[in-house]
Coordinates of C-alpha atoms in Angstrom, one line a residue:
Chain F
X1 CA 59.2 19.0 5.4
X2 CA 62.2 18.1 7.5
X3 CA 62.6 15.2 9.8
X4 CA 59.8 14.4 12.2
X5 CA 60.8 14.8 15.8
X6 CA 59.3 13.2 18.9
X7 CA 58.0 16.0 21.1
X8 CA 56.6 15.6 24.6
X9 CA 54.8 18.3 26.5
X10 CA 55.1 17.6 30.2
X11 CA 52.2 19.2 32.2
X12 CA 52.8 19.4 35.9
X13 CA 50.6 22.4 37.1
X14 CA 47.0 22.6 38.3
X15 CA 44.8 24.3 35.7
X16 CA 43.6 27.7 37.2
X17 CA 46.1 28.8 39.9
X18 CA 48.7 29.7 37.3
X19 CA 48.8 30.3 33.6
X20 CA 51.0 27.3 32.7
X21 CA 48.3 24.9 31.8
X22 CA 46.4 27.2 29.5
X23 CA 49.7 28.4 27.8
X24 CA 50.8 24.8 27.3
X25 CA 47.5 23.9 25.7
X26 CA 47.8 26.9 23.3
X27 CA 51.4 26.0 22.4
X28 CA 50.4 22.4 21.7
X29 CA 47.5 23.6 19.4
X30 CA 49.8 26.0 17.5
X31 CA 52.7 23.6 17.4
X32 CA 50.5 20.9 15.9
X33 CA 50.6 22.7 12.6
X34 CA 54.3 21.6 12.2
X35 CA 53.2 17.9 12.0
X36 CA 55.6 16.5 14.5
X37 CA 55.1 13.4 16.6
X38 CA 53.4 15.0 19.6
X39 CA 52.7 13.4 23.0
X40 CA 51.3 15.0 26.1
X41 CA 52.0 13.8 29.6
X42 CA 50.2 14.8 32.7
X43 CA 51.9 14.3 36.0
X44 CA 51.7 15.7 39.6
X45 CA 49.1 18.5 39.8
X46 CA 49.0 18.4 36.0
X47 CA 46.5 15.6 36.2
X48 CA 44.0 18.1 37.6
X49 CA 43.9 19.9 34.2
X50 CA 41.9 17.0 32.8
X51 CA 39.4 16.8 35.6
X52 CA 35.8 16.5 34.4
X53 CA 33.0 19.0 35.2
X54 CA 35.2 22.1 35.6
X55 CA 32.8 25.1 35.9
X56 CA 34.6 28.5 36.2
X57 CA 31.4 30.7 35.8
X58 CA 31.4 31.9 39.4
X59 CA 35.1 32.8 39.4
X60 CA 34.8 34.8 36.1
X61 CA 37.7 32.9 34.6
X62 CA 37.7 31.1 31.2
X63 CA 37.0 27.4 31.3
X64 CA 39.5 26.0 28.8
X65 CA 39.0 22.4 29.9
X66 CA 36.6 21.6 26.9
X67 CA 39.5 22.5 24.6
X68 CA 41.3 19.3 25.6
X69 CA 38.5 17.5 23.7
X70 CA 39.5 19.4 20.5
X71 CA 43.1 18.0 20.6
X72 CA 42.0 15.0 18.6
X73 CA 40.8 17.3 15.8
X74 CA 44.4 18.7 15.8
X75 CA 45.7 15.2 15.5
X76 CA 47.1 15.3 19.0
X77 CA 46.0 12.0 20.4
X78 CA 48.8 10.6 22.5
X79 CA 47.8 11.6 26.0
X80 CA 49.5 9.9 28.9
X81 CA 48.7 10.2 32.6
X82 CA 50.9 9.0 35.4
X83 CA 49.1 6.4 37.6
X84 CA 51.0 7.5 40.8
X85 CA 49.9 11.1 40.4
X86 CA 46.2 10.0 39.9
X87 CA 46.4 7.8 43.0
X88 CA 47.9 10.4 45.2
X89 CA 44.9 12.6 44.4
X90 CA 42.2 10.0 44.7
X91 CA 41.5 10.2 41.0
X92 CA 41.1 7.6 38.2
X93 CA 40.9 7.7 34.4
X94 CA 37.1 7.9 34.7
X95 CA 37.4 11.3 36.3
X96 CA 39.1 12.7 33.2
X97 CA 37.5 14.7 30.3
X98 CA 39.4 12.9 27.5
X99 CA 40.5 9.3 27.0
X100 CA 44.1 8.8 28.1
X101 CA 46.6 6.1 28.5
X102 CA 47.5 5.6 32.2
X103 CA 51.1 4.7 32.7
X104 CA 53.2 3.8 35.8
X105 CA 56.1 6.1 36.6
X106 CA 58.5 3.5 35.2
X107 CA 56.6 3.3 31.9
X108 CA 56.4 7.1 31.7
X109 CA 60.1 7.4 32.4
X110 CA 60.8 5.0 29.5
X111 CA 58.5 7.0 27.2
X112 CA 60.3 10.2 28.1
X113 CA 63.6 8.7 27.4
X114 CA 62.6 8.1 23.8
X115 CA 61.7 11.7 23.1
X116 CA 63.8 14.2 21.1
X117 CA 62.5 17.2 23.1
X118 CA 60.6 17.5 26.3
X119 CA 58.8 20.8 26.9
X120 CA 58.1 21.6 30.5
X121 CA 55.0 23.4 31.7
Chain Y
X1 CA 39.4 37.6 67.7
X2 CA 41.0 34.5 66.2
X3 CA 43.4 34.6 63.2
X4 CA 42.2 33.6 59.8
X5 CA 44.9 31.8 57.8
X6 CA 44.4 31.6 54.0
X7 CA 46.0 29.0 51.9
X8 CA 45.8 29.3 48.1
X9 CA 48.5 26.8 47.0
X10 CA 48.1 23.1 46.2
X11 CA 49.5 21.0 49.1
X12 CA 51.0 18.7 46.5
X13 CA 53.1 21.5 45.0
X14 CA 54.0 23.8 47.9
X15 CA 54.5 23.4 51.6
X16 CA 52.2 26.4 52.4
X17 CA 49.5 24.1 54.0
X18 CA 52.0 22.2 56.1
X19 CA 53.7 25.4 57.3
X20 CA 50.3 26.9 58.1
X21 CA 49.2 23.8 60.1
X22 CA 52.6 23.7 61.9
X23 CA 52.5 27.3 62.9
X24 CA 48.8 28.1 63.3
X25 CA 47.6 28.5 66.9
X26 CA 44.9 26.2 68.1
X27 CA 41.4 27.6 67.5
X28 CA 42.5 29.7 64.6
X29 CA 40.6 29.3 61.3
X30 CA 41.9 28.2 57.9
X31 CA 40.4 29.1 54.6
X32 CA 41.4 26.9 51.6
X33 CA 40.9 28.7 48.2
X34 CA 42.2 28.8 44.6
X35 CA 44.6 25.7 44.3
X36 CA 44.4 25.4 48.1
X37 CA 41.0 23.6 47.7
X38 CA 42.8 20.4 46.5
X39 CA 43.6 19.9 50.3
X40 CA 39.9 19.9 51.2
X41 CA 39.1 16.7 49.2
X42 CA 38.5 13.1 50.4
X43 CA 40.7 10.3 49.2
X44 CA 43.9 12.2 48.7
X45 CA 47.3 11.9 50.4
X46 CA 46.4 15.0 52.4
X47 CA 42.9 14.1 53.5
X48 CA 44.2 12.6 56.9
X49 CA 46.2 15.8 57.6
X50 CA 43.1 17.9 57.2
X51 CA 41.0 15.5 59.3
X52 CA 43.5 15.8 62.1
X53 CA 43.6 19.5 61.8
X54 CA 39.8 19.8 62.1
X55 CA 40.2 18.8 65.8
X56 CA 41.9 22.1 66.5
X57 CA 40.9 24.5 63.7
X58 CA 37.8 25.6 61.8
X59 CA 38.5 24.9 58.2
X60 CA 36.7 26.5 55.3
X61 CA 36.7 25.9 51.5
X62 CA 35.7 28.4 48.8
X63 CA 33.0 26.8 46.7
X64 CA 33.5 28.7 43.4
X65 CA 37.2 27.6 43.4
X66 CA 36.1 24.0 44.0
X67 CA 33.6 24.2 41.0
X68 CA 36.2 25.8 38.8
X69 CA 38.5 22.8 39.4
X70 CA 35.7 20.2 38.7
X71 CA 35.2 19.3 42.3
X72 CA 31.9 19.2 44.2
X73 CA 30.9 19.6 47.8
X74 CA 30.2 15.9 48.1
X75 CA 33.9 15.3 47.6
X76 CA 34.9 17.6 50.5
X77 CA 36.1 16.1 53.8
X78 CA 33.3 16.1 56.4
X79 CA 33.7 18.9 58.8
X80 CA 35.2 21.3 56.3
X81 CA 32.8 24.2 55.9
X82 CA 31.7 25.5 52.5
X83 CA 31.7 29.3 51.9
X84 CA 30.9 31.4 48.9
X85 CA 32.4 34.9 48.2
X86 CA 30.1 36.6 50.7
X87 CA 31.1 34.0 53.3
X88 CA 34.7 34.7 52.5
X89 CA 34.0 38.4 53.3
X90 CA 32.3 37.5 56.5
X91 CA 35.3 35.5 57.6
X92 CA 37.5 38.5 57.1
X93 CA 35.3 40.6 59.3
X94 CA 35.0 38.0 62.1
X95 CA 38.7 37.2 62.3
X96 CA 41.8 39.2 63.0
X97 CA 44.5 39.3 61.9
X98 CA 44.4 37.6 58.5
X99 CA 47.5 35.7 57.5
X100 CA 48.1 34.6 53.9
X101 CA 50.3 31.5 53.3
X102 CA 51.5 32.2 49.8
Chain N
X1 CA 39.7 49.7 18.8
X2 CA 36.0 49.7 18.6
X3 CA 33.1 49.4 16.1
X4 CA 29.7 50.9 16.2
X5 CA 26.6 48.8 15.6
X6 CA 23.1 50.4 16.0
X7 CA 24.5 53.2 18.0
X8 CA 26.3 50.8 20.4
X9 CA 30.1 51.0 20.7
X10 CA 31.7 47.5 20.9
X11 CA 35.4 47.0 21.8
X12 CA 37.5 45.0 19.5
X13 CA 41.2 44.1 19.3
X14 CA 43.5 45.8 16.7
X15 CA 42.4 43.3 14.0
X16 CA 38.7 43.9 14.6
X17 CA 37.9 40.8 16.6
X18 CA 35.3 41.4 19.4
X19 CA 36.8 41.6 22.9
X20 CA 33.6 40.3 24.4
X21 CA 31.8 37.4 22.8
X22 CA 28.7 38.5 24.6
X23 CA 28.6 41.7 22.4
X24 CA 27.8 39.6 19.3
X25 CA 24.5 39.6 17.4
X26 CA 23.6 38.8 13.8
X27 CA 23.6 42.5 13.2
X28 CA 27.2 42.7 14.3
X29 CA 28.1 40.1 11.7
X30 CA 26.2 42.0 9.0
X31 CA 27.8 45.2 9.9
X32 CA 31.3 43.8 9.9
X33 CA 30.7 42.1 6.5
X34 CA 29.2 45.3 5.0
X35 CA 32.3 47.2 5.9
X36 CA 34.3 44.6 4.0
X37 CA 31.9 44.9 1.0
X38 CA 30.4 41.4 1.6
X39 CA 26.8 40.6 1.8
X40 CA 26.2 37.5 4.1
X41 CA 24.3 34.7 2.4
X42 CA 22.9 31.5 3.8
X43 CA 26.2 29.8 2.8
X44 CA 28.2 32.3 4.9
X45 CA 25.8 31.8 7.9
X46 CA 26.2 28.1 7.7
X47 CA 29.9 28.5 8.3
X48 CA 29.5 31.2 10.9
X49 CA 27.0 29.2 12.9
X50 CA 29.2 26.1 12.6
X51 CA 32.1 28.1 14.1
X52 CA 29.9 29.4 16.9
X53 CA 28.9 25.9 17.7
X54 CA 32.5 24.7 17.6
X55 CA 33.5 27.4 20.0
X56 CA 30.5 26.7 22.3
X57 CA 31.6 23.1 22.5
X58 CA 35.4 23.4 22.7
X59 CA 36.0 27.0 23.8
X60 CA 38.3 27.5 20.9
X61 CA 38.3 29.1 17.5
X62 CA 39.8 26.4 15.2
X63 CA 42.7 26.9 12.8
X64 CA 41.8 26.8 9.1
X65 CA 42.9 23.3 8.5
X66 CA 40.9 22.1 11.5
X67 CA 37.9 24.1 10.4
X68 CA 38.0 22.5 6.9
X69 CA 38.2 19.0 8.3
X70 CA 35.4 19.6 10.8
X71 CA 33.2 21.2 8.2
X72 CA 33.7 18.2 5.9
X73 CA 32.7 15.9 8.7
X74 CA 29.6 17.8 9.6
X75 CA 28.4 19.5 6.4
X76 CA 29.9 17.3 3.8
X77 CA 33.0 17.2 1.6
X78 CA 31.6 19.6 -1.0
X79 CA 31.7 22.3 1.8
X80 CA 34.6 21.0 3.8
X81 CA 37.3 22.1 1.3
X82 CA 39.5 25.1 1.1
X83 CA 38.3 26.2 -2.3
X84 CA 34.7 26.4 -1.2
X85 CA 35.5 28.1 2.1
X86 CA 37.9 30.6 0.5
X87 CA 35.2 31.5 -2.0
X88 CA 33.0 32.6 0.9
X89 CA 35.7 34.1 3.0
X90 CA 38.5 35.3 0.8
X91 CA 40.4 36.9 3.7
X92 CA 40.9 33.3 5.1
X93 CA 37.9 31.3 6.1
X94 CA 38.9 30.8 9.8
X95 CA 40.1 34.3 10.3
X96 CA 37.3 36.2 8.5
X97 CA 34.4 33.9 9.6
X98 CA 35.6 33.9 13.2
X99 CA 35.6 37.6 13.2
X100 CA 32.0 37.7 11.9
X101 CA 31.1 35.1 14.4
X102 CA 32.3 37.2 17.3
X103 CA 35.0 34.7 18.2
X104 CA 38.7 35.4 19.0
X105 CA 41.3 35.0 16.3
X106 CA 41.7 31.3 15.6
X107 CA 44.3 29.4 17.7
X108 CA 47.0 27.9 15.6
X109 CA 46.9 30.5 12.8
X110 CA 50.4 31.2 11.8

């Protein structure tokens, strides 16, 4: 195998209104096979992707939120959420379906600056 | 009949809701659905905007879209009325015209 | 594409995975396996049921390396290894077992 790169997937969209969140999740799962150093960041409406208790039955859409809990099986376990985005939406880490590290904007900026590639969704 | 305005975008991501509130006539109704439901919740940066708008508008939120996003009725701002799909249809028959803020 | 089980036509994708998970029954699994010349044993069912449970919990059909790891954790190392799983499902344990289980093609299969 070649050199390991630091890859960050930056999630900024709410889960069901557009396809971005679900596509990002799929790319992460598939991409995990390449054994790179993967991180996921959730900012802006992206924090809504991790909201607990999503129930899409009445809408007839797929509920992909339980899949975030499978990320650990795929050895993707660096999940970061921006504190400012949570606060603007009245949310806290307890509202989220998986354990995450909550970072300030400044801390997240620093983390992003260390990445080789940032994928935007 | 009064106008029904529909907003299906998150207020955090688009200005659909602010444009709607700026341009909607008093007494017109507003339905929040799809990602628009995020505006209907307590404790967000937009809660106050909705609370103010309730003085001049009837505001509705589509419950299946709330549930899909992990939100419950208890988190909805007091005064915002819950509707299901049948209620959505009723709104379209009791209002005219219908204006979508995409 | 479609398959017929007990006179009922069930839609599948071009690789034979059920379009609708709700169409699945044990008979569907038996019928798919029979077409491949495989008779499903208790050992096959253990993996098929494990996959259905995994999908129920995570809404995803796991890639083979994930399946192997998860089977090892839940059913023991003697079953959670590629040799054992390939002996049951020579087409590829995740791919073939997912198909019999009525699940979509595994995510992360490349």
